[in-house]
mmCIF file of C-alpha atoms in Angstrom:
data_model
loop_
_atom_site.group_PDB
_atom_site.id
_atom_site.type_symbol
_atom_site.label_atom_id
_atom_site.label_comp_id
_atom_site.label_asym_id
_atom_site.label_seq_id
_atom_site.Cartn_x
_atom_site.Cartn_y
_atom_site.Cartn_z
ATOM 1 C CA MET A 1 23.151 -4.894 9.883
ATOM 2 C CA SER A 2 21.655 -2.366 7.895
ATOM 3 C CA GLU A 3 17.705 -2.762 6.662
ATOM 4 C CA VAL A 4 16.584 -1.443 3.297
ATOM 5 C CA ILE A 5 12.962 -1.099 3.270
ATOM 6 C CA VAL A 6 10.541 0.895 0.255
ATOM 7 C CA ILE A 7 7.191 2.378 1.637
ATOM 8 C CA THR A 8 5.198 1.837 -1.561
ATOM 9 C CA SER A 9 1.119 1.582 -2.563
ATOM 10 C CA GLY A 10 0.429 1.926 -5.913
ATOM 11 C CA LYS A 11 -2.314 4.724 -5.737
ATOM 12 C CA GLY A 12 -1.669 8.000 -5.251
ATOM 13 C CA GLY A 13 -2.368 10.292 -2.428
ATOM 14 C CA VAL A 14 -2.830 7.243 0.346
ATOM 15 C CA GLY A 15 -0.144 8.820 2.160
ATOM 16 C CA LYS A 16 3.468 7.057 0.974
ATOM 17 C CA THR A 17 5.519 10.423 1.640
ATOM 18 C CA THR A 18 3.876 11.236 4.978
ATOM 19 C CA THR A 19 4.433 7.715 6.340
ATOM 20 C CA THR A 20 8.286 7.693 5.450
ATOM 21 C CA ALA A 21 8.518 10.833 7.022
ATOM 22 C CA ASN A 22 7.359 9.940 10.167
ATOM 23 C CA VAL A 23 8.326 6.444 10.156
ATOM 24 C CA GLY A 24 11.893 7.840 8.985
ATOM 25 C CA THR A 25 12.082 10.700 11.835
ATOM 26 C CA GLY A 26 10.625 8.162 14.238
ATOM 27 C CA LEU A 27 13.670 5.838 14.069
ATOM 28 C CA ALA A 28 15.929 8.333 14.198
ATOM 29 C CA GLN A 29 14.403 8.965 17.452
ATOM 30 C CA LEU A 30 15.359 5.867 18.465
ATOM 31 C CA ASP A 31 18.580 6.693 18.056
ATOM 32 C CA LYS A 32 19.022 4.676 14.069
ATOM 33 C CA LYS A 33 20.760 6.210 11.636
ATOM 34 C CA VAL A 34 18.455 6.624 9.163
ATOM 35 C CA VAL A 35 18.373 7.638 5.334
ATOM 36 C CA LEU A 36 15.827 8.811 3.076
ATOM 37 C CA ILE A 37 15.444 8.171 -0.308
ATOM 38 C CA ASP A 38 13.178 10.190 -2.505
ATOM 39 C CA THR A 39 12.681 8.052 -5.788
ATOM 40 C CA ASP A 40 9.788 10.044 -7.025
ATOM 41 C CA ILE A 41 12.132 11.713 -9.883
ATOM 42 C CA GLY A 42 10.356 14.729 -11.639
ATOM 43 C CA LEU A 43 8.186 15.096 -8.492
ATOM 44 C CA ARG A 44 10.106 16.312 -5.261
ATOM 45 C CA ASN A 45 8.019 15.964 -2.467
ATOM 46 C CA LEU A 46 10.014 14.048 0.638
ATOM 47 C CA ASP A 47 12.260 17.293 0.764
ATOM 48 C CA VAL A 48 9.001 20.054 1.479
ATOM 49 C CA VAL A 49 7.401 17.431 4.070
ATOM 50 C CA MET A 50 10.358 17.376 5.931
ATOM 51 C CA GLY A 51 10.971 20.867 5.807
ATOM 52 C CA LEU A 52 14.709 20.285 3.876
ATOM 53 C CA GLU A 53 13.501 22.035 1.061
ATOM 54 C CA ASN A 54 15.522 24.677 1.002
ATOM 55 C CA ARG A 55 18.944 23.174 1.744
ATOM 56 C CA ILE A 56 18.775 21.149 -1.529
ATOM 57 C CA VAL A 57 21.828 21.171 -3.578
ATOM 58 C CA TYR A 58 22.885 17.511 -5.783
ATOM 59 C CA ASN A 59 19.956 15.609 -5.649
ATOM 60 C CA LEU A 60 19.769 11.661 -6.483
ATOM 61 C CA VAL A 61 20.454 11.655 -10.301
ATOM 62 C CA ASP A 62 23.630 13.712 -9.667
ATOM 63 C CA VAL A 63 24.641 10.827 -7.191
ATOM 64 C CA VAL A 64 23.527 8.417 -10.003
ATOM 65 C CA GLU A 65 25.617 10.194 -12.904
ATOM 66 C CA GLY A 66 28.526 10.521 -10.288
ATOM 67 C CA ASN A 67 28.282 14.389 -10.620
ATOM 68 C CA CYS A 68 28.725 14.664 -6.210
ATOM 69 C CA ARG A 69 29.344 12.466 -4.035
ATOM 70 C CA ILE A 70 26.920 10.448 -2.103
ATOM 71 C CA LYS A 71 28.309 12.769 1.142
ATOM 72 C CA GLN A 72 27.600 15.652 -0.748
ATOM 73 C CA ALA A 73 23.922 15.200 -1.258
ATOM 74 C CA LEU A 74 22.888 13.908 1.692
ATOM 75 C CA ILE A 75 21.057 16.857 3.728
ATOM 76 C CA LYS A 76 21.161 16.036 7.464
ATOM 77 C CA ASP A 77 17.838 16.966 9.494
ATOM 78 C CA LYS A 78 17.375 20.428 11.258
ATOM 79 C CA LYS A 79 16.880 18.216 14.751
ATOM 80 C CA TYR A 80 17.965 15.105 14.703
ATOM 81 C CA PRO A 81 22.164 14.236 13.154
ATOM 82 C CA ASN A 82 21.380 11.214 12.382
ATOM 83 C CA LEU A 83 18.882 11.120 9.925
ATOM 84 C CA ALA A 84 18.875 12.335 6.381
ATOM 85 C CA LEU A 85 17.832 12.834 3.278
ATOM 86 C CA LEU A 86 18.619 11.858 -0.208
ATOM 87 C CA PRO A 87 16.245 14.271 -2.549
ATOM 88 C CA SER A 88 14.922 13.355 -6.284
ATOM 89 C CA ALA A 89 15.349 15.130 -8.987
ATOM 90 C CA GLN A 90 12.795 18.270 -9.757
ATOM 91 C CA THR A 91 13.521 18.248 -13.935
ATOM 92 C CA ARG A 92 14.205 14.838 -14.911
ATOM 93 C CA ASP A 93 12.316 12.026 -15.133
ATOM 94 C CA LYS A 94 12.213 7.982 -13.763
ATOM 95 C CA THR A 95 14.145 6.558 -16.605
ATOM 96 C CA SER A 96 17.119 8.651 -15.859
ATOM 97 C CA VAL A 97 17.906 5.674 -13.284
ATOM 98 C CA THR A 98 18.039 1.964 -13.505
ATOM 99 C CA PRO A 99 17.456 -0.485 -10.785
ATOM 100 C CA GLU A 100 20.672 -1.490 -11.073
ATOM 101 C CA GLN A 101 21.604 2.144 -9.782
ATOM 102 C CA MET A 102 19.504 1.896 -7.551
ATOM 103 C CA LYS A 103 20.680 -1.409 -5.942
ATOM 104 C CA LYS A 104 24.308 -0.304 -5.613
ATOM 105 C CA LEU A 105 23.287 2.910 -4.290
ATOM 106 C CA THR A 106 21.311 1.600 -1.668
ATOM 107 C CA ASP A 107 24.083 -1.093 -1.110
ATOM 108 C CA GLU A 108 26.864 1.666 -0.825
ATOM 109 C CA LEU A 109 24.938 3.357 2.211
ATOM 110 C CA ARG A 110 23.598 0.391 4.016
ATOM 111 C CA GLU A 111 27.837 0.601 4.738
ATOM 112 C CA GLU A 112 26.340 3.769 6.924
ATOM 113 C CA PHE A 113 23.083 3.613 8.253
ATOM 114 C CA ASP A 114 21.099 1.483 10.247
ATOM 115 C CA TYR A 115 17.579 1.770 7.897
ATOM 116 C CA ILE A 116 17.726 3.174 4.057
ATOM 117 C CA LEU A 117 13.955 4.097 3.512
ATOM 118 C CA LEU A 118 12.250 4.437 -0.295
ATOM 119 C CA ASP A 119 9.694 6.834 -0.744
ATOM 120 C CA CYS A 120 8.081 4.989 -4.137
ATOM 121 C CA PRO A 121 6.154 7.057 -6.495
ATOM 122 C CA ALA A 122 2.958 5.977 -7.274
ATOM 123 C CA GLY A 123 2.513 3.690 -10.327
ATOM 124 C CA ILE A 124 3.877 0.313 -11.445
ATOM 125 C CA GLU A 125 5.740 1.236 -13.753
ATOM 126 C CA GLN A 126 10.224 2.506 -13.850
ATOM 127 C CA GLY A 127 9.767 4.700 -10.479
ATOM 128 C CA PHE A 128 8.522 1.494 -8.806
ATOM 129 C CA LYS A 129 10.662 -1.161 -10.149
ATOM 130 C CA ASN A 130 13.801 1.596 -9.042
ATOM 131 C CA ALA A 131 12.586 1.743 -5.951
ATOM 132 C CA ILE A 132 12.428 -1.940 -4.875
ATOM 133 C CA ALA A 133 15.320 -3.306 -6.851
ATOM 134 C CA GLY A 134 17.756 -2.999 -3.725
ATOM 135 C CA ALA A 135 14.779 -3.239 -1.098
ATOM 136 C CA ASP A 136 14.675 -6.209 1.615
ATOM 137 C CA ARG A 137 11.183 -5.084 2.854
ATOM 138 C CA ALA A 138 8.340 -3.553 1.946
ATOM 139 C CA LEU A 139 5.660 -1.176 4.083
ATOM 140 C CA VAL A 140 2.681 -1.431 1.973
ATOM 141 C CA VAL A 141 0.211 1.599 2.717
ATOM 142 C CA THR A 142 -3.686 1.761 1.800
ATOM 143 C CA THR A 143 -6.199 3.727 3.313
ATOM 144 C CA PRO A 144 -9.645 1.698 3.934
ATOM 145 C CA GLU A 145 -11.099 2.591 0.314
ATOM 146 C CA VAL A 146 -11.741 0.708 -2.193
ATOM 147 C CA SER A 147 -9.556 1.665 -4.956
ATOM 148 C CA ALA A 148 -6.150 2.215 -2.465
ATOM 149 C CA ILE A 149 -7.170 -1.623 -1.734
ATOM 150 C CA ARG A 150 -7.227 -2.955 -5.210
ATOM 151 C CA ASP A 151 -3.796 -1.459 -6.036
ATOM 152 C CA ALA A 152 -2.216 -2.531 -3.062
ATOM 153 C CA ASP A 153 -3.066 -6.190 -3.597
ATOM 154 C CA ARG A 154 -1.233 -5.038 -6.997
ATOM 155 C CA ILE A 155 1.419 -3.943 -5.597
ATOM 156 C CA ILE A 156 1.802 -6.334 -3.128
ATOM 157 C CA GLY A 157 1.895 -9.689 -6.224
ATOM 158 C CA LEU A 158 4.257 -7.453 -7.551
ATOM 159 C CA LEU A 159 6.645 -7.411 -4.443
ATOM 160 C CA GLU A 160 6.119 -10.923 -4.439
ATOM 161 C CA ALA A 161 7.034 -11.758 -7.753
ATOM 162 C CA ASN A 162 10.508 -9.801 -7.105
ATOM 163 C CA GLU A 163 11.095 -11.529 -4.008
ATOM 164 C CA ILE A 164 10.848 -8.767 -1.565
ATOM 165 C CA LYS A 165 11.577 -10.996 1.400
ATOM 166 C CA GLN A 166 8.751 -9.613 4.064
ATOM 167 C CA THR A 167 6.060 -7.232 2.876
ATOM 168 C CA GLN A 168 4.244 -6.059 5.595
ATOM 169 C CA LEU A 169 0.589 -3.354 6.019
ATOM 170 C CA ILE A 170 0.308 -0.131 7.060
ATOM 171 C CA VAL A 171 -4.064 0.860 6.821
ATOM 172 C CA ASN A 172 -3.709 4.956 7.321
ATOM 173 C CA ARG A 173 -6.235 7.281 7.401
ATOM 174 C CA LEU A 174 -9.171 5.167 9.278
ATOM 175 C CA ARG A 175 -11.867 7.287 10.633
ATOM 176 C CA MET A 176 -13.204 5.133 13.678
ATOM 177 C CA ASP A 177 -16.000 7.070 13.372
ATOM 178 C CA MET A 178 -17.572 5.820 9.968
ATOM 179 C CA VAL A 179 -16.209 2.064 11.239
ATOM 180 C CA LYS A 180 -18.546 2.670 13.368
ATOM 181 C CA ARG A 181 -21.108 3.601 11.349
ATOM 182 C CA GLY A 182 -21.149 0.747 9.439
ATOM 183 C CA ASP A 183 -19.614 3.771 6.473
ATOM 184 C CA MET A 184 -15.764 2.201 5.772
ATOM 185 C CA MET A 185 -14.510 -0.789 6.126
ATOM 186 C CA THR A 186 -12.703 -2.365 9.309
ATOM 187 C CA VAL A 187 -9.066 -2.950 9.410
ATOM 188 C CA ASP A 188 -9.805 -6.882 10.050
ATOM 189 C CA ASP A 189 -11.731 -6.653 6.956
ATOM 190 C CA VAL A 190 -8.545 -5.170 4.800
ATOM 191 C CA CYS A 191 -6.258 -7.137 6.553
ATOM 192 C CA GLU A 192 -8.357 -10.379 4.991
ATOM 193 C CA ILE A 193 -8.796 -9.333 1.812
ATOM 194 C CA LEU A 194 -5.675 -8.572 1.040
ATOM 195 C CA ALA A 195 -3.895 -11.575 3.443
ATOM 196 C CA VAL A 196 -1.035 -9.798 4.681
ATOM 197 C CA ASN A 197 0.947 -9.002 7.663
ATOM 198 C CA LEU A 198 -0.223 -5.485 9.296
ATOM 199 C CA ILE A 199 2.366 -3.444 11.090
ATOM 200 C CA GLY A 200 0.697 -0.544 11.842
ATOM 201 C CA VAL A 201 -3.004 1.439 11.536
ATOM 202 C CA VAL A 202 -2.800 5.274 11.153
ATOM 203 C CA PRO A 203 -5.761 7.424 12.409
ATOM 204 C CA ASP A 204 -7.141 10.051 10.188
ATOM 205 C CA ASP A 205 -5.828 13.127 12.018
ATOM 206 C CA GLU A 206 -5.681 16.992 11.306
ATOM 207 C CA GLN A 207 -2.779 17.063 13.212
ATOM 208 C CA ILE A 208 -0.708 15.217 9.988
ATOM 209 C CA VAL A 209 -1.707 18.413 7.557
ATOM 210 C CA ILE A 210 -0.895 20.588 9.904
ATOM 211 C CA SER A 211 2.958 18.992 10.460
ATOM 212 C CA THR A 212 3.015 18.945 7.230
ATOM 213 C CA ASN A 213 2.037 22.719 6.701
ATOM 214 C CA GLN A 214 4.907 23.074 8.460
ATOM 215 C CA GLY A 215 7.460 20.713 7.369
ATOM 216 C CA GLU A 216 7.571 18.433 10.709
ATOM 217 C CA PRO A 217 6.763 15.512 10.975
ATOM 218 C CA LEU A 218 4.302 14.457 13.662
ATOM 219 C CA VAL A 219 5.655 11.368 14.826
ATOM 220 C CA GLY A 220 7.350 11.813 18.930
ATOM 221 C CA THR A 221 4.264 14.006 19.935
ATOM 222 C CA GLN A 222 0.682 13.036 21.527
ATOM 223 C CA ALA A 223 -0.912 13.456 18.715
ATOM 224 C CA LEU A 224 -2.561 10.516 17.716
ATOM 225 C CA ALA A 225 -1.663 9.834 14.154
ATOM 226 C CA GLY A 226 1.840 10.268 16.040
ATOM 227 C CA ARG A 227 2.316 7.837 18.512
ATOM 228 C CA ALA A 228 0.575 5.266 15.836
ATOM 229 C CA PHE A 229 3.442 6.196 13.573
ATOM 230 C CA ALA A 230 6.013 5.577 16.765
ATOM 231 C CA ASN A 231 4.476 2.379 17.280
ATOM 232 C CA ILE A 232 4.993 1.266 13.976
ATOM 233 C CA CYS A 233 8.728 2.668 14.602
ATOM 234 C CA LYS A 234 8.911 0.309 17.029
ATOM 235 C CA ARG A 235 7.692 -2.821 15.215
ATOM 236 C CA ILE A 236 10.143 -2.473 12.283
ATOM 237 C CA MET A 237 12.939 -3.179 14.839
ATOM 238 C CA GLY A 238 11.014 -6.111 16.305
ATOM 239 C CA GLU A 239 9.105 -4.873 19.314
ATOM 240 C CA GLU A 240 5.696 -6.444 19.965
ATOM 241 C CA ILE A 241 3.830 -3.272 20.200
ATOM 242 C CA PRO A 242 0.225 -3.889 21.099
ATOM 243 C CA PHE A 243 -1.921 -1.966 18.418
ATOM 244 C CA LEU A 244 -3.966 1.665 19.965
ATOM 245 C CA ASP A 245 -7.273 2.281 20.950
ATOM 246 C CA LEU A 246 -8.034 4.318 18.229
ATOM 247 C CA ASP A 247 -11.646 4.419 19.933
ATOM 248 C CA LYS A 248 -10.687 6.089 23.405
ATOM 249 C CA LYS A 249 -12.171 9.427 24.028
ATOM 250 C CA GLU A 250 -9.291 11.929 25.453
ATOM 251 C CA THR A 251 -9.844 12.686 28.295
ATOM 252 C CA VAL A 252 -7.641 14.691 31.232
ATOM 253 C CA PHE A 253 -6.884 11.338 33.019
ATOM 254 C CA THR A 254 -5.338 9.535 29.783
ATOM 255 C CA LYS A 255 -3.875 12.991 28.763
ATOM 256 C CA LEU A 256 -2.107 13.269 31.810
ATOM 257 C CA ALA A 257 -1.522 8.727 32.268
ATOM 258 C CA SER A 258 0.491 9.155 28.757
ATOM 259 C CA LEU A 259 2.653 12.153 29.681
ATOM 260 C CA PHE A 260 3.705 9.376 32.800
ATOM 261 C CA LYS A 261 4.604 6.341 29.939
ATOM 262 C CA MET B 1 -39.567 3.638 8.600
ATOM 263 C CA ALA B 2 -36.007 3.274 10.774
ATOM 264 C CA LEU B 3 -36.542 -0.584 11.485
ATOM 265 C CA ALA B 4 -37.522 -1.416 7.411
ATOM 266 C CA ASP B 5 -34.582 0.754 6.173
ATOM 267 C CA PHE B 6 -32.281 -0.868 8.626
ATOM 268 C CA PHE B 7 -33.417 -4.190 7.220
ATOM 269 C CA LYS B 8 -33.208 -3.506 3.751
ATOM 270 C CA LYS B 9 -30.074 -1.323 3.685
ATOM 271 C CA LYS B 10 -26.390 -2.122 3.921
ATOM 272 C CA ASN B 11 -23.825 -0.414 5.083
ATOM 273 C CA SER B 12 -21.802 1.165 2.515
ATOM 274 C CA GLY B 13 -18.459 -0.391 4.283
ATOM 275 C CA ASP B 14 -19.824 -3.671 3.848
ATOM 276 C CA VAL B 15 -21.062 -2.768 -0.214
ATOM 277 C CA ALA B 16 -17.499 -1.883 -0.308
ATOM 278 C CA LYS B 17 -15.842 -5.368 0.863
ATOM 279 C CA ASP B 18 -18.186 -7.212 -1.098
ATOM 280 C CA ARG B 19 -17.112 -4.976 -4.526
ATOM 281 C CA LEU B 20 -13.774 -5.219 -3.768
ATOM 282 C CA LYS B 21 -13.754 -8.986 -3.210
ATOM 283 C CA PHE B 22 -15.355 -9.403 -6.779
ATOM 284 C CA VAL B 23 -12.962 -6.999 -8.588
ATOM 285 C CA LEU B 24 -9.498 -8.630 -6.751
ATOM 286 C CA VAL B 25 -10.864 -12.291 -8.452
ATOM 287 C CA SER B 26 -10.514 -11.311 -11.485
ATOM 288 C CA ASP B 27 -7.588 -8.714 -10.971
ATOM 289 C CA ARG B 28 -5.481 -11.831 -8.951
ATOM 290 C CA ALA B 29 -7.093 -14.375 -11.899
ATOM 291 C CA ASN B 30 -5.180 -12.164 -14.412
ATOM 292 C CA CYS B 31 -7.840 -12.739 -16.938
ATOM 293 C CA SER B 32 -8.298 -9.836 -19.296
ATOM 294 C CA PRO B 33 -11.229 -9.639 -21.112
ATOM 295 C CA GLU B 34 -9.504 -10.781 -24.259
ATOM 296 C CA VAL B 35 -8.459 -13.896 -22.918
ATOM 297 C CA MET B 36 -11.870 -14.360 -21.181
ATOM 298 C CA GLU B 37 -13.563 -13.784 -25.034
ATOM 299 C CA LYS B 38 -11.406 -16.390 -26.173
ATOM 300 C CA ILE B 39 -12.495 -18.853 -23.711
ATOM 301 C CA LYS B 40 -15.882 -18.115 -24.617
ATOM 302 C CA ASN B 41 -15.563 -18.607 -28.101
ATOM 303 C CA ASP B 42 -14.143 -21.822 -27.524
ATOM 304 C CA ILE B 43 -16.878 -23.023 -25.158
ATOM 305 C CA ILE B 44 -19.660 -22.127 -27.705
ATOM 306 C CA SER B 45 -17.549 -24.182 -30.375
ATOM 307 C CA VAL B 46 -17.578 -27.046 -28.223
ATOM 308 C CA ILE B 47 -20.351 -27.331 -26.900
ATOM 309 C CA SER B 48 -22.206 -25.889 -30.192
ATOM 310 C CA LYS B 49 -21.109 -29.722 -31.289
ATOM 311 C CA TYR B 50 -23.738 -30.874 -28.818
ATOM 312 C CA MET B 51 -26.711 -28.775 -28.402
ATOM 313 C CA GLU B 52 -27.795 -25.508 -30.050
ATOM 314 C CA ILE B 53 -27.070 -22.840 -27.382
ATOM 315 C CA ASP B 54 -27.839 -18.863 -27.729
ATOM 316 C CA ALA B 55 -24.586 -17.604 -27.875
ATOM 317 C CA ASP B 56 -25.101 -13.512 -27.392
ATOM 318 C CA GLY B 57 -27.067 -14.842 -23.717
ATOM 319 C CA LEU B 58 -23.770 -17.014 -22.731
ATOM 320 C CA ASP B 59 -22.346 -15.314 -19.976
ATOM 321 C CA ILE B 60 -19.022 -16.108 -18.630
ATOM 322 C CA GLN B 61 -17.005 -15.079 -15.533
ATOM 323 C CA ILE B 62 -14.660 -15.399 -12.830
ATOM 324 C CA THR B 63 -16.460 -15.276 -9.506
ATOM 325 C CA GLN B 64 -15.784 -17.389 -6.040
ATOM 326 C CA THR B 65 -16.462 -20.574 -4.621
ATOM 327 C CA GLU B 66 -16.480 -22.256 -1.556
ATOM 328 C CA SER B 67 -13.651 -24.694 -1.457
ATOM 329 C CA GLU B 68 -14.680 -28.113 0.218
ATOM 330 C CA SER B 69 -11.421 -29.481 0.662
ATOM 331 C CA ASN B 70 -9.736 -26.622 2.287
ATOM 332 C CA ASN B 71 -11.742 -23.905 4.251
ATOM 333 C CA GLY B 72 -11.788 -20.122 2.695
ATOM 334 C CA SER B 73 -12.572 -19.375 -0.784
ATOM 335 C CA VAL B 74 -10.736 -19.861 -4.602
ATOM 336 C CA PRO B 75 -11.816 -18.678 -7.929
ATOM 337 C CA ALA B 76 -13.530 -20.299 -9.688
ATOM 338 C CA LEU B 77 -14.449 -20.217 -13.692
ATOM 339 C CA TYR B 78 -18.893 -19.203 -13.976
ATOM 340 C CA ALA B 79 -20.812 -19.981 -17.442
ATOM 341 C CA ASN B 80 -24.238 -19.438 -17.469
ATOM 342 C CA ILE B 81 -25.381 -21.089 -21.630
ATOM 343 C CA PRO B 82 -28.955 -20.739 -22.234
ATOM 344 C CA ILE B 83 -29.501 -24.156 -24.345
ATOM 345 C CA LYS B 84 -32.072 -23.405 -27.274
ATOM 346 C CA GLU B 85 -32.607 -27.101 -28.606
ATOM 347 C CA MET B 86 -30.716 -30.258 -27.635
ATOM 348 C CA ARG B 87 -29.157 -31.921 -30.667
ATOM 349 C CA HIS B 88 -30.414 -35.167 -30.589
ATOM 350 C CA THR B 89 -29.728 -35.912 -34.240
ATOM 351 C CA SER B 90 -26.164 -34.752 -33.598
ATOM 352 C CA GLY B 91 -24.496 -37.983 -34.421
ATOM 353 C CA ARG B 92 -20.575 -38.850 -33.474
#
């Protein structure tokens, strides 16, 4: 049984694309057949985060317009043959695709893949409507900031109105040092305000910047953010995984211990 | 000094939480400034039948209040209406 999951946030720059890349790669590492769709037409980005920008021949709009078959437009990942990317078009705009066309596309992809992840553009206009059209489930990404949470609240309302069955929250870029000082909202604060189920907490991690520079998702490594994404993947598959202790200092002992896990 | 600061200064995380709660109440109520203005004018016209009020000093907003029946807070329409004079003579 396959699942179509939209990764959305309302506000831009909170980590939707990074989350899509890492969750998609993480699910592929768990031997699932995964396809990532970049629905941000005109502002293509998922391809560079995945490090696949040089392999694009056809794109989402080509598929929808019938210029090519779906198979021709899918780009196989460098490391995982069970992971594919459908890139967005860079020279078109959001109106090139309709929600009905997106729904048809995701329904076709269900036959081949276990997970279809949609990287949603920022905003609540046409691009958002396209991205959620075929989705069963939504992951709402936010950071612990007033503006991002306000937008997330709006998005959660819109997802409910559009009858998305399951909406879960990812709190991204948490800084435990600031939380401890009282200068950042806690994860509990964010969950209480948004009244939605939490599926993961990702710490602010330099390694994310480094991995994005290199075009290789961080998931699968021992970096704290990478482990947080790996846990999110297991929770998506229905496993009950305790939340990471982000406060824990990495000592030689804990590093050694994690090697044997 | 440190002690005085401790009691006076609110953590910015708490400030953020309070501001966010406030802004979300009006976001969720979906009350645009135009709608609020209409409500305000209607309130003025109704109350003016019975007493003289200071229309310029009138302030209405949507806030949160603790609910008595179910625990948790619910949105509430808060109105502060300064009365200039009671109209005892206003007849029905």
